[in-house]
Amino acid sequence: MRKVFDDYRALSDQAIQARSPRRAAFLEAMGKSLRSGENRAFWLPYVLSLDMCMKCGTCAEVCPLYLSSGRNALYHPVYRSDMLRKVYRRYFTLSGKLFPKVVGAEDLTEEKLDAMAENFYRCTVCRRCAYVCPVAIDNGLLAREGRKIFDAIGIAPDELKEKGTRLQLEAGNATGVKTPAFRDMVEFMEEDLQDTRGYQVQIPVDKKGAEYLVMHNTGDYPAFSETVMGAAEIFQAAGADWTVNSPDTGINDVVNYGVFFSDTEFEKVARAQVRTVRELGARVLVIGECGHAFEAMKYLIQRLIPAEERPFEVKSILEVYDEWIREGRIELDPAKNPEPVVYHDSCKAGRLGGLYEEPRRILKSACLDLREMTPNRELSYCCGGGSGFAIMSKGDFLKFRMETYGKIKEEQIRQTGAGVVALACSNCKGQFRDIINYYHLPVRIAGISELVANALVRGRDRRSEGITFAQAGGGSAAREVREDHDHRGVVASPAREGDPRPGFQERA
Amino acid sequence: MSEINLAGVAVQIDEDGFIQDTGKWNEAVAKALAETEGITGLSEDHWKIINYLRKYYLEFGIAPMIRKLCKETGYDLKTIYELFPSGPAKGACKIAGLPKPTGCV
């Protein structure tokens, strides 16, 4: 493909509308984005981020893309944000209109538009930079606002829009699974669980009024079915009243790619999801192993859909497992997962969702040897699959993901010596699947649900058998069991703790 | 979207090289698509996977689960990657004339 920015292309000439003039439409859409009434969700952090940067460069020193590319100036977070800032100053500020050169304002050209559109799809919006910025500028948010402007003039990756949000709204899921195929998948998983585990696991579908509606990323059914099967085993073991849902009920896919590029698409998908949950009458919507869906339903939705329209609780599947393990509602034997396991913090579950300790507590209970890559938690490096990149592979985009973000993760994982990378997000799973293949890493990926299900202690082997955990929050019996675990050193298994703060050699 | 000639058949392909009209698929087209993936010569192993993918797609309108593909054909994922280096979704599905899988797969 034609070179417009760097050696890669995320958007084809067709997607980018290379042959038609877009400048006037872009400026009009950008004008709208700068009016609070027309950009109600993110207007304030957006304009503050446009106005405030003092060019200290702290962001670049933590940006996985900038560092892994050998400090390529094109990938400096401020260079990307400045592409938008120069247009903002030139056309939307008085000083820029009068004295453009003095304030760093620049005319917008069609060529600059091409480069800008591409560069907004180099940042995964991991927001590691926002975590360290001394004046709280969010370059990730600016990249996303830039994508929103492009989407408003009809420019977006087809993986995220035409075959993403639009397909999801039409078919119920972005994977395009119709109900007969969905039923076939569920049936296969039940049979497979019977074959591999030797006992019956039922996966209830479309049950009305269940306490928990477990909505996975629908892509997990065909691609990462061990996660879906693991969740089924765990919910059954906990004696939960639960269900999954088919496309017959509306939306059965927890993803919302609007998070990556458009508030308009975000709101349409979120409203359709809310409607589905309400019609099924679930008390708790459980977000499967999907980072951005948790950010979307737990936090972003608060800016767009009033609370009274969402009369149900939203929980990550990680929060549910963590509670059940601590209550003793499910019992795990970490000896069943003896291999060294390392947890990778999904940016959306971690930095944007606050789930750091839940996955670690779960994995310590489920695995004998939990290791940490360094840095981790708040300063974890994005895997490079974020913001939809894991499903974008046009041209050389896979190579871009592997040679930049992927290279850092490959090295981090090798250093831990782990044989399993535990992941709580489908985008991460897709990206790590590619990293393992690309770098021939001798490791495998596993969903959290898969590892927990593998460690389940069932039936007669259960020490807590006979104790009822019907009461949410557990009673004294639950506490006794927990103490019993601690006494035997079962729950508190040995784990290597890495220092969550720097100390990791930043790459030159 | 562009039109290319595969084994004497004019077919529309998308930007990822997947054919758009699955009805235009035949074994000769499959061989030509395999060459675009750098696979010369389709073995019996390749065909077993390709034929299963097509059969499932024609019945359900979507590619089968990876786990089901492995179980029903008897090949583990590692072998499938050896046979189709771009993997089951981007490699094998393309050669079998399926549309590009969508969503987080």
Coordinates of C-alpha atoms in Angstrom, one line a residue:
Chain A
M1 CA 0.0 0.0 0.0
R2 CA 1.0 3.6 -0.6
K3 CA 3.2 5.2 2.1
V4 CA 1.4 8.0 3.9
F5 CA 3.0 8.0 7.4
D6 CA 5.4 5.2 8.3
D7 CA 6.0 1.8 6.8
Y8 CA 2.6 0.5 7.8
R9 CA -1.1 1.1 6.9
A10 CA -4.0 0.4 9.3
L11 CA -6.5 2.0 6.9
S12 CA -6.6 1.2 3.2
D13 CA -6.8 4.0 0.6
Q14 CA -10.5 3.0 0.2
A15 CA -11.1 3.3 4.0
I16 CA -9.3 6.6 4.2
Q17 CA -11.2 8.0 1.2
A18 CA -7.9 9.0 -0.4
R19 CA -9.3 10.2 -3.6
S20 CA -11.9 12.7 -2.3
P21 CA -11.3 16.0 -0.5
R22 CA -11.9 15.6 3.2
R23 CA -10.3 18.8 4.7
A24 CA -13.5 20.9 4.9
A25 CA -15.5 18.0 6.4
F26 CA -12.8 17.3 8.9
L27 CA -12.6 20.9 10.1
E28 CA -16.4 21.0 10.5
A29 CA -16.4 17.7 12.5
M30 CA -13.5 18.9 14.6
G31 CA -15.4 22.2 15.3
K32 CA -18.3 20.1 16.6
S33 CA -15.9 18.0 18.8
L34 CA -14.8 21.3 20.4
R35 CA -18.4 22.3 21.5
S36 CA -19.3 20.9 24.9
G37 CA -22.9 20.3 23.9
E38 CA -21.9 18.1 21.0
N39 CA -19.1 16.2 22.8
R40 CA -20.7 15.8 26.2
A41 CA -18.8 12.7 27.3
F42 CA -15.2 13.8 27.0
W43 CA -15.2 17.5 26.1
L44 CA -13.4 18.8 29.3
P45 CA -10.4 16.4 29.4
Y46 CA -10.2 16.8 25.6
V47 CA -9.9 20.5 25.5
L48 CA -7.6 20.6 28.6
S49 CA -5.4 18.1 26.9
L50 CA -5.3 20.2 23.8
D51 CA -4.4 23.3 25.7
M52 CA -2.1 22.3 28.4
C53 CA 0.9 20.3 27.2
M54 CA 4.2 21.7 28.4
K55 CA 6.3 19.4 26.2
C56 CA 8.3 17.9 29.0
G57 CA 8.4 14.5 27.2
T58 CA 7.7 12.4 30.3
C59 CA 5.0 10.6 28.3
A60 CA 7.5 9.4 25.7
E61 CA 9.7 7.8 28.3
V62 CA 6.9 5.4 29.2
C63 CA 5.3 4.9 25.8
P64 CA 5.7 1.2 24.7
L65 CA 5.6 2.2 21.1
Y66 CA 8.1 5.0 21.3
L67 CA 10.5 2.9 23.3
S68 CA 10.2 -0.3 21.4
S69 CA 10.7 1.5 18.0
G70 CA 14.1 2.8 19.1
R71 CA 12.6 6.2 20.0
N72 CA 11.2 6.8 16.5
A73 CA 10.2 10.5 16.6
L74 CA 7.0 9.7 14.5
Y75 CA 5.8 7.7 17.5
H76 CA 6.4 10.3 20.2
P77 CA 3.1 10.7 22.0
V78 CA 3.4 14.5 21.8
Y79 CA 4.1 14.4 18.0
R80 CA 0.8 12.5 17.6
S81 CA -1.2 14.9 19.8
D82 CA 0.4 17.9 18.1
M83 CA -0.9 16.8 14.8
L84 CA -4.3 17.6 16.2
R85 CA -3.1 20.6 18.3
K86 CA -1.7 22.3 15.2
V87 CA -5.1 22.2 13.5
Y88 CA -6.8 23.2 16.7
R89 CA -4.6 26.3 17.0
R90 CA -4.8 27.3 13.4
Y91 CA -8.5 27.1 12.9
F92 CA -10.1 27.3 16.4
T93 CA -8.0 29.8 18.4
L94 CA -7.7 33.5 17.8
S95 CA -3.9 33.6 18.2
G96 CA -3.6 30.8 15.7
K97 CA -5.8 32.5 13.2
L98 CA -3.8 35.8 13.6
F99 CA -0.3 34.6 14.2
P100 CA -0.1 31.0 13.2
K101 CA 3.7 30.7 13.2
V102 CA 4.1 32.2 16.6
V103 CA 1.8 29.6 18.3
G104 CA 2.8 26.6 16.2
A105 CA -0.4 26.5 14.2
E106 CA -0.3 24.8 10.8
D107 CA -2.6 24.7 7.8
L108 CA -4.3 21.4 7.3
T109 CA -3.7 19.6 4.0
E110 CA -5.1 16.3 2.6
E111 CA -1.6 14.7 3.0
K112 CA -1.6 15.7 6.6
L113 CA -5.0 14.1 7.0
D114 CA -3.7 10.8 5.7
A115 CA -0.8 10.8 8.1
M116 CA -3.0 11.8 11.0
A117 CA -5.6 9.1 10.4
E118 CA -2.8 6.5 10.3
N119 CA -1.0 7.8 13.4
F120 CA -4.2 7.8 15.5
Y121 CA -4.1 4.0 14.8
R122 CA -0.6 3.5 16.1
C123 CA -1.5 4.3 19.7
T124 CA -3.4 1.5 21.5
V125 CA -4.8 4.1 24.0
C126 CA -3.1 2.1 26.8
R127 CA -2.8 5.4 28.7
R128 CA 0.5 4.5 30.4
C129 CA 1.5 8.1 29.4
A130 CA -1.6 9.5 31.1
Y131 CA -0.6 7.8 34.3
V132 CA 2.7 9.6 34.5
C133 CA 1.9 13.0 32.9
P134 CA 2.6 15.8 35.5
V135 CA -0.3 17.9 34.3
A136 CA -2.7 15.0 33.7
I137 CA -2.7 15.2 29.9
D138 CA -4.2 12.2 28.2
N139 CA -2.6 11.5 24.9
G140 CA -4.6 8.3 24.5
L141 CA -7.8 10.3 24.8
L142 CA -6.5 12.7 22.2
A143 CA -5.8 9.8 19.8
R144 CA -9.4 8.6 20.4
E145 CA -10.9 12.0 19.9
G146 CA -9.0 12.2 16.7
R147 CA -10.5 8.8 15.6
K148 CA -13.9 10.2 16.6
I149 CA -13.5 13.1 14.2
F150 CA -12.4 10.8 11.4
D151 CA -15.4 8.5 12.1
A152 CA -17.7 11.4 11.9
I153 CA -16.6 11.9 8.3
G154 CA -16.9 8.2 7.5
I155 CA -13.3 7.1 8.1
A156 CA -12.8 4.1 10.4
P157 CA -11.2 0.6 10.1
D158 CA -13.8 -1.8 8.8
E159 CA -12.8 -4.4 11.4
L160 CA -14.1 -2.0 14.1
K161 CA -17.1 -0.4 12.3
E162 CA -18.6 -2.2 9.3
K163 CA -17.7 -5.6 10.6
G164 CA -17.6 -4.5 14.2
T165 CA -20.3 -2.3 15.8
R166 CA -22.6 -2.4 12.7
L167 CA -22.5 -6.2 12.4
Q168 CA -23.0 -6.5 16.2
L169 CA -26.1 -4.3 16.1
E170 CA -27.5 -6.2 13.2
A171 CA -26.6 -9.8 14.2
G172 CA -26.3 -9.5 17.9
N173 CA -22.5 -10.1 17.9
A174 CA -19.5 -8.8 16.0
T175 CA -18.5 -12.4 15.2
G176 CA -21.6 -12.9 13.1
V177 CA -22.7 -16.0 14.9
K178 CA -26.4 -16.8 14.3
T179 CA -28.5 -18.7 16.8
P180 CA -28.2 -22.2 15.2
A181 CA -24.4 -21.9 15.2
F182 CA -24.4 -20.5 18.7
R183 CA -26.5 -23.5 19.9
D184 CA -24.1 -25.9 18.1
M185 CA -21.2 -24.3 19.9
V186 CA -22.8 -24.7 23.3
E187 CA -23.7 -28.3 22.6
F188 CA -20.2 -29.0 21.5
M189 CA -18.8 -27.5 24.6
E190 CA -21.1 -29.5 26.9
E191 CA -20.1 -32.7 25.1
D192 CA -16.4 -31.8 25.2
L193 CA -16.6 -31.1 28.9
Q194 CA -18.2 -34.5 29.4
D195 CA -15.4 -36.1 27.4
T196 CA -12.5 -34.3 28.9
R197 CA -13.7 -33.8 32.5
G198 CA -15.8 -36.9 32.8
Y199 CA -18.9 -35.1 34.3
Q200 CA -21.8 -33.2 33.0
V201 CA -21.7 -29.4 32.8
Q202 CA -24.8 -27.6 31.7
I203 CA -24.6 -24.3 29.9
P204 CA -28.0 -22.6 30.4
V205 CA -29.0 -20.5 27.4
D206 CA -31.5 -17.6 27.4
K207 CA -32.8 -18.4 30.9
K208 CA -35.0 -15.5 32.0
G209 CA -34.6 -14.0 35.5
A210 CA -31.3 -15.8 36.2
E211 CA -29.2 -14.0 38.9
Y212 CA -26.2 -13.9 36.6
L213 CA -26.1 -13.2 32.9
V214 CA -22.6 -14.1 31.8
M215 CA -21.9 -12.3 28.6
H216 CA -18.6 -13.3 27.0
N217 CA -16.9 -11.7 24.1
T218 CA -18.7 -13.8 21.4
G219 CA -15.3 -14.3 19.7
D220 CA -14.3 -16.4 22.7
Y221 CA -16.8 -19.2 21.7
P222 CA -15.0 -20.0 18.4
A223 CA -11.5 -18.8 19.3
F224 CA -10.9 -19.2 23.0
S225 CA -13.6 -21.7 24.0
E226 CA -11.6 -22.9 27.0
T227 CA -12.5 -19.6 28.6
V228 CA -16.2 -20.1 28.0
M229 CA -16.1 -23.8 29.1
G230 CA -14.1 -22.9 32.2
A231 CA -16.6 -20.2 33.2
A232 CA -19.4 -22.8 32.8
E233 CA -17.6 -25.3 35.1
I234 CA -17.0 -22.6 37.7
F235 CA -20.6 -21.2 37.7
Q236 CA -21.9 -24.7 38.0
A237 CA -19.5 -25.5 40.8
A238 CA -20.6 -22.4 42.7
G239 CA -24.2 -23.5 42.4
A240 CA -25.0 -20.2 40.8
D241 CA -28.3 -19.4 39.0
W242 CA -26.8 -18.3 35.7
T243 CA -27.2 -18.1 32.0
V244 CA -25.5 -17.2 28.7
N245 CA -27.6 -15.7 26.0
S246 CA -28.1 -16.4 22.3
P247 CA -28.5 -13.8 19.5
D248 CA -32.3 -14.4 19.7
T249 CA -32.4 -12.3 22.8
G250 CA -30.7 -9.2 21.2
I251 CA -27.0 -8.5 21.8
N252 CA -25.1 -11.6 23.1
D253 CA -21.6 -10.1 22.6
V254 CA -20.1 -8.0 25.4
V255 CA -17.7 -6.2 23.2
N256 CA -18.3 -2.6 22.3
Y257 CA -15.8 -1.4 19.7
G258 CA -17.2 2.1 20.0
V259 CA -14.9 2.3 22.9
F260 CA -12.1 2.5 20.4
F261 CA -13.3 5.1 17.9
S262 CA -16.8 6.5 18.4
D263 CA -19.1 7.7 21.1
T264 CA -22.0 7.4 18.7
E265 CA -21.3 3.8 18.0
F266 CA -20.5 3.2 21.7
E267 CA -23.9 4.5 22.8
K268 CA -25.8 2.5 20.2
V269 CA -24.1 -0.8 21.2
A270 CA -24.4 0.0 25.0
R271 CA -28.1 0.8 24.8
A272 CA -28.7 -2.4 22.9
Q273 CA -26.8 -4.4 25.5
V274 CA -28.7 -2.7 28.3
R275 CA -32.0 -3.5 26.6
T276 CA -31.0 -7.2 26.3
V277 CA -30.0 -7.5 30.0
R278 CA -33.2 -5.8 31.1
E279 CA -35.4 -8.1 28.9
L280 CA -33.6 -11.1 30.3
G281 CA -34.2 -9.8 33.8
A282 CA -30.7 -10.6 35.2
R283 CA -29.7 -9.1 38.5
V284 CA -26.0 -9.1 37.6
L285 CA -24.4 -8.6 34.2
V286 CA -21.1 -10.5 34.4
I287 CA -18.6 -9.2 31.9
G288 CA -16.6 -12.1 30.5
E289 CA -12.8 -12.0 30.0
C290 CA -12.8 -8.8 28.0
G291 CA -10.9 -5.7 29.1
H292 CA -12.6 -2.9 27.1
A293 CA -16.1 -4.3 27.8
F294 CA -15.5 -3.9 31.5
E295 CA -14.3 -0.3 31.0
A296 CA -17.3 0.3 28.8
M297 CA -20.1 -1.1 31.0
K298 CA -18.6 -0.2 34.4
Y299 CA -17.2 3.3 33.7
L300 CA -17.7 4.8 30.3
I301 CA -21.4 4.0 30.3
Q302 CA -21.9 6.3 33.3
R303 CA -21.1 9.3 31.1
L304 CA -23.7 8.3 28.5
I305 CA -26.6 6.4 30.0
P306 CA -28.3 7.4 33.2
A307 CA -28.1 5.0 36.1
E308 CA -31.9 4.6 36.4
E309 CA -31.9 3.1 32.9
R310 CA -29.5 0.4 34.0
P311 CA -31.2 -1.4 36.9
F312 CA -28.7 -4.2 37.2
E313 CA -25.2 -4.7 38.7
V314 CA -22.2 -4.9 36.5
K315 CA -19.3 -7.2 37.6
S316 CA -16.2 -8.4 35.9
I317 CA -16.0 -12.2 35.9
L318 CA -12.7 -11.7 37.9
E319 CA -14.6 -10.0 40.7
V320 CA -17.1 -12.8 40.8
Y321 CA -14.4 -15.5 41.0
D322 CA -12.4 -13.6 43.6
E323 CA -15.5 -13.3 45.8
W324 CA -16.4 -16.9 45.5
I325 CA -12.9 -18.1 46.3
R326 CA -12.7 -15.9 49.4
E327 CA -16.2 -17.0 50.5
G328 CA -15.2 -20.6 50.0
R329 CA -18.1 -21.0 47.6
I330 CA -15.7 -22.6 45.2
E331 CA -12.6 -24.5 46.3
L332 CA -9.4 -24.7 44.4
D333 CA -6.3 -26.9 44.5
P334 CA -3.4 -25.0 43.1
A335 CA -1.4 -28.3 42.7
K336 CA -3.6 -28.9 39.7
N337 CA -1.8 -26.1 37.9
P338 CA 1.8 -26.8 38.8
E339 CA 3.4 -24.9 35.8
P340 CA 4.8 -21.5 36.3
V341 CA 2.2 -18.9 35.3
V342 CA 2.6 -15.2 34.7
Y343 CA -0.3 -12.7 34.6
H344 CA -0.3 -9.9 32.1
D345 CA -2.3 -6.9 33.2
S346 CA -4.8 -6.0 30.5
C347 CA -4.7 -2.1 30.2
K348 CA -8.4 -1.9 30.2
A349 CA -9.0 -4.2 33.2
G350 CA -6.0 -2.7 35.1
R351 CA -5.1 0.9 34.4
L352 CA -8.6 1.7 33.2
G353 CA -10.7 -0.7 35.4
G354 CA -8.7 -1.0 38.6
L355 CA -8.6 -4.8 38.6
Y356 CA -5.0 -5.5 39.8
E357 CA -5.4 -7.6 42.9
E358 CA -8.5 -9.6 41.9
P359 CA -6.7 -11.6 39.2
R360 CA -3.6 -12.1 41.3
R361 CA -5.6 -13.4 44.3
I362 CA -7.5 -15.7 42.0
L363 CA -4.3 -17.0 40.3
K364 CA -2.5 -17.5 43.6
S365 CA -5.4 -19.7 44.7
A366 CA -5.5 -21.6 41.4
C367 CA -1.8 -22.0 40.5
L368 CA 1.3 -23.2 42.4
D369 CA 3.8 -20.8 40.9
L370 CA 2.5 -17.4 40.0
R371 CA 5.2 -15.0 38.7
E372 CA 5.2 -11.4 37.8
M373 CA 6.6 -9.6 34.7
T374 CA 8.3 -6.3 35.5
P375 CA 6.9 -3.7 35.4
N376 CA 3.4 -4.7 36.1
R377 CA 0.1 -3.3 37.5
E378 CA -0.2 0.5 36.9
L379 CA 2.9 0.5 34.8
S380 CA 2.3 -2.7 32.8
Y381 CA 3.2 -2.5 29.2
C382 CA 0.3 -2.8 26.7
C383 CA 0.6 -6.1 24.7
G384 CA -0.2 -4.2 21.5
G385 CA -3.6 -5.8 20.9
G386 CA -5.4 -2.9 22.6
S387 CA -8.0 -0.7 21.0
G388 CA -8.9 -3.3 18.5
F389 CA -5.4 -3.8 17.1
A390 CA -5.4 -7.5 17.8
I391 CA -8.0 -8.0 15.0
M392 CA -6.4 -5.6 12.6
S393 CA -3.9 -7.2 10.2
K394 CA -4.2 -5.4 6.9
G395 CA -0.9 -4.9 4.9
D396 CA 1.9 -5.2 7.4
F397 CA 0.0 -4.3 10.5
L398 CA 0.7 -7.6 12.1
K399 CA 4.4 -7.0 11.7
F400 CA 3.9 -3.5 13.3
R401 CA 2.2 -5.1 16.3
M402 CA 4.9 -7.7 16.7
E403 CA 8.0 -5.5 16.1
T404 CA 6.9 -2.8 18.5
Y405 CA 4.6 -3.6 21.5
G406 CA 4.9 -7.3 20.9
K407 CA 8.7 -7.2 21.2
I408 CA 8.5 -5.8 24.7
K409 CA 6.1 -8.5 25.9
E410 CA 8.1 -11.2 24.3
E411 CA 11.2 -10.2 26.2
Q412 CA 9.2 -9.7 29.5
I413 CA 7.7 -13.2 29.2
R414 CA 11.0 -14.9 28.5
Q415 CA 12.5 -13.3 31.6
T416 CA 9.9 -14.8 33.8
G417 CA 10.5 -18.3 32.7
A418 CA 6.8 -19.0 32.8
G419 CA 5.2 -21.6 30.7
V420 CA 1.7 -20.1 30.8
V421 CA 0.6 -16.5 30.2
A422 CA -2.6 -15.9 32.0
L423 CA -4.9 -13.4 30.3
A424 CA -8.2 -11.8 31.2
C425 CA -8.9 -10.1 27.9
S426 CA -9.6 -11.4 24.4
N427 CA -7.6 -8.7 22.6
C428 CA -4.6 -9.7 24.8
K429 CA -5.3 -13.3 23.9
G430 CA -5.3 -12.6 20.2
Q431 CA -2.2 -10.5 20.4
F432 CA -0.3 -13.0 22.6
R433 CA -1.3 -15.9 20.3
D434 CA 0.4 -13.9 17.5
I435 CA 3.4 -13.0 19.7
I436 CA 4.0 -16.7 20.6
N437 CA 3.7 -17.7 16.9
Y438 CA 5.9 -14.8 15.6
Y439 CA 8.7 -15.2 18.2
H440 CA 8.4 -19.0 18.7
L441 CA 7.9 -18.6 22.4
P442 CA 7.7 -21.9 24.3
V443 CA 4.7 -20.8 26.3
R444 CA 0.9 -21.1 25.9
I445 CA -1.9 -18.7 26.7
A446 CA -4.7 -19.5 29.2
G447 CA -7.8 -17.6 30.2
I448 CA -8.3 -17.0 34.0
S449 CA -11.5 -19.1 33.8
E450 CA -9.6 -22.0 32.3
L451 CA -7.0 -22.1 35.0
V452 CA -9.6 -21.7 37.8
A453 CA -11.7 -24.5 36.3
N454 CA -8.7 -26.7 36.1
A455 CA -8.0 -26.2 39.8
L456 CA -11.6 -26.8 40.9
V457 CA -12.0 -29.3 43.8
R458 CA -15.3 -31.1 43.2
G459 CA -17.8 -33.4 45.0
R460 CA -16.4 -35.8 47.6
D461 CA -12.9 -34.3 47.4
R462 CA -14.3 -31.0 48.7
R463 CA -13.4 -30.4 52.3
S464 CA -16.3 -27.9 52.6
E465 CA -18.9 -30.4 51.2
G466 CA -22.1 -30.1 53.1
I467 CA -21.7 -26.4 53.9
T468 CA -24.2 -24.2 52.2
F469 CA -23.0 -21.0 50.7
A470 CA -26.3 -19.8 49.4
Q471 CA -26.0 -16.6 51.4
A472 CA -24.0 -14.1 49.3
G473 CA -21.0 -12.8 51.2
G474 CA -20.6 -16.1 53.0
G475 CA -21.4 -16.8 56.7
S476 CA -19.2 -17.9 59.6
A477 CA -19.0 -21.3 57.9
A478 CA -17.4 -19.7 54.9
R479 CA -14.9 -17.9 57.1
E480 CA -14.0 -21.1 58.9
V481 CA -13.3 -22.8 55.6
R482 CA -11.2 -19.9 54.6
E483 CA -9.2 -20.0 57.8
D484 CA -8.9 -23.7 57.3
H485 CA -7.4 -23.1 53.8
D486 CA -4.9 -20.6 55.2
H487 CA -3.9 -23.0 57.9
R488 CA -3.1 -25.6 55.4
G489 CA -1.4 -23.1 53.2
V490 CA -3.6 -24.0 50.2
V491 CA -5.0 -20.7 49.4
A492 CA -1.9 -18.7 50.2
S493 CA 0.4 -20.4 47.7
P494 CA 4.0 -19.3 47.2
A495 CA 4.3 -16.6 44.5
R496 CA 7.0 -14.4 43.3
E497 CA 6.2 -10.8 43.8
G498 CA 7.8 -8.4 41.4
D499 CA 8.4 -4.8 42.3
P500 CA 5.5 -3.0 40.6
R501 CA 7.5 0.2 40.2
P502 CA 10.2 0.8 37.6
G503 CA 13.5 -1.0 38.0
F504 CA 12.8 -2.7 34.6
Q505 CA 15.4 -1.6 32.1
E506 CA 13.6 0.8 29.8
R507 CA 14.7 0.0 26.3
A508 CA 16.7 2.4 24.2
Chain B
M1 CA -12.1 -4.7 -3.0
S2 CA -10.4 -5.8 -6.2
E3 CA -10.9 -8.4 -8.9
I4 CA -8.3 -11.0 -9.5
N5 CA -8.0 -14.1 -11.6
L6 CA -7.7 -17.3 -9.7
A7 CA -7.2 -20.5 -11.7
G8 CA -9.1 -18.9 -14.7
V9 CA -11.9 -17.7 -12.5
A10 CA -12.5 -13.9 -12.1
V11 CA -13.2 -13.3 -8.3
Q12 CA -13.6 -10.3 -6.1
I13 CA -11.3 -10.3 -3.1
D14 CA -11.3 -8.0 -0.1
E15 CA -8.3 -6.1 1.2
D16 CA -7.2 -9.2 3.2
G17 CA -7.3 -11.5 0.2
F18 CA -10.5 -13.3 1.1
I19 CA -12.9 -14.1 -1.8
Q20 CA -16.2 -12.4 -1.6
D21 CA -18.5 -14.9 -3.4
T22 CA -18.0 -18.2 -1.7
G23 CA -20.0 -19.8 -4.6
K24 CA -17.1 -19.2 -6.9
W25 CA -14.9 -21.4 -4.9
N26 CA -13.6 -24.7 -6.3
E27 CA -10.5 -26.9 -5.8
A28 CA -8.5 -25.0 -8.4
V29 CA -9.4 -21.7 -6.7
A30 CA -8.3 -23.2 -3.4
K31 CA -4.9 -24.1 -4.8
A32 CA -4.5 -20.5 -6.2
L33 CA -5.6 -19.0 -2.9
A34 CA -3.1 -21.3 -1.1
E35 CA -0.3 -19.9 -3.3
T36 CA -1.2 -16.4 -2.1
E37 CA -0.5 -17.7 1.3
G38 CA 2.8 -19.1 0.2
I39 CA 1.6 -22.7 0.3
T40 CA 2.5 -24.7 -2.8
G41 CA 0.8 -28.0 -3.1
L42 CA -2.1 -28.9 -0.9
S43 CA -1.7 -32.3 0.9
E44 CA -4.3 -34.7 2.0
D45 CA -3.9 -33.1 5.5
H46 CA -4.7 -29.6 4.1
W47 CA -7.7 -30.9 2.3
K48 CA -9.2 -32.6 5.3
I49 CA -9.2 -29.3 7.1
I50 CA -10.3 -27.3 4.1
N51 CA -13.2 -29.7 3.5
Y52 CA -14.3 -29.6 7.1
L53 CA -14.3 -25.8 7.2
R54 CA -16.4 -25.6 4.1
K55 CA -18.9 -28.2 5.2
Y56 CA -19.4 -26.4 8.5
Y57 CA -19.6 -23.0 6.9
L58 CA -22.2 -24.2 4.4
E59 CA -24.3 -25.5 7.2
F60 CA -23.9 -22.8 9.8
G61 CA -22.8 -19.7 7.9
I62 CA -19.7 -19.3 10.0
A63 CA -16.3 -20.9 10.6
P64 CA -16.4 -23.7 13.2
M65 CA -14.8 -23.3 16.7
I66 CA -11.1 -23.9 16.7
R67 CA -11.5 -26.6 19.3
K68 CA -14.2 -28.4 17.3
L69 CA -12.1 -28.2 14.2
C70 CA -9.2 -29.9 16.0
K71 CA -11.4 -32.5 17.6
E72 CA -13.3 -33.4 14.4
T73 CA -10.3 -33.5 12.1
G74 CA -7.9 -35.0 14.6
Y75 CA -5.2 -32.3 14.1
D76 CA -3.9 -30.3 17.0
L77 CA -3.5 -26.6 16.8
K78 CA 0.2 -26.8 16.4
T79 CA -0.2 -29.0 13.3
I80 CA -2.8 -26.7 11.9
Y81 CA -0.3 -23.8 12.2
E82 CA 2.3 -25.9 10.5
L83 CA 0.0 -26.6 7.6
F84 CA -1.4 -23.1 7.4
P85 CA 1.2 -20.7 8.8
S86 CA -1.3 -17.7 9.0
G87 CA -3.4 -19.9 11.3
P88 CA -6.8 -21.5 11.1
A89 CA -8.8 -18.2 10.7
K90 CA -6.6 -16.1 8.5
G91 CA -5.0 -19.0 6.6
A92 CA -7.2 -22.1 6.4
C93 CA -10.5 -20.2 6.2
K94 CA -9.1 -18.0 3.3
I95 CA -8.1 -21.1 1.3
A96 CA -11.4 -22.8 2.0
G97 CA -13.2 -19.8 0.5
L98 CA -14.8 -18.6 3.7
P99 CA -15.2 -14.8 4.4
K100 CA -12.7 -13.3 6.8
P101 CA -13.7 -14.1 10.4
T102 CA -14.9 -11.0 12.2
G103 CA -15.0 -9.8 15.9
C104 CA -12.4 -10.7 18.5
V105 CA -11.4 -14.1 17.1

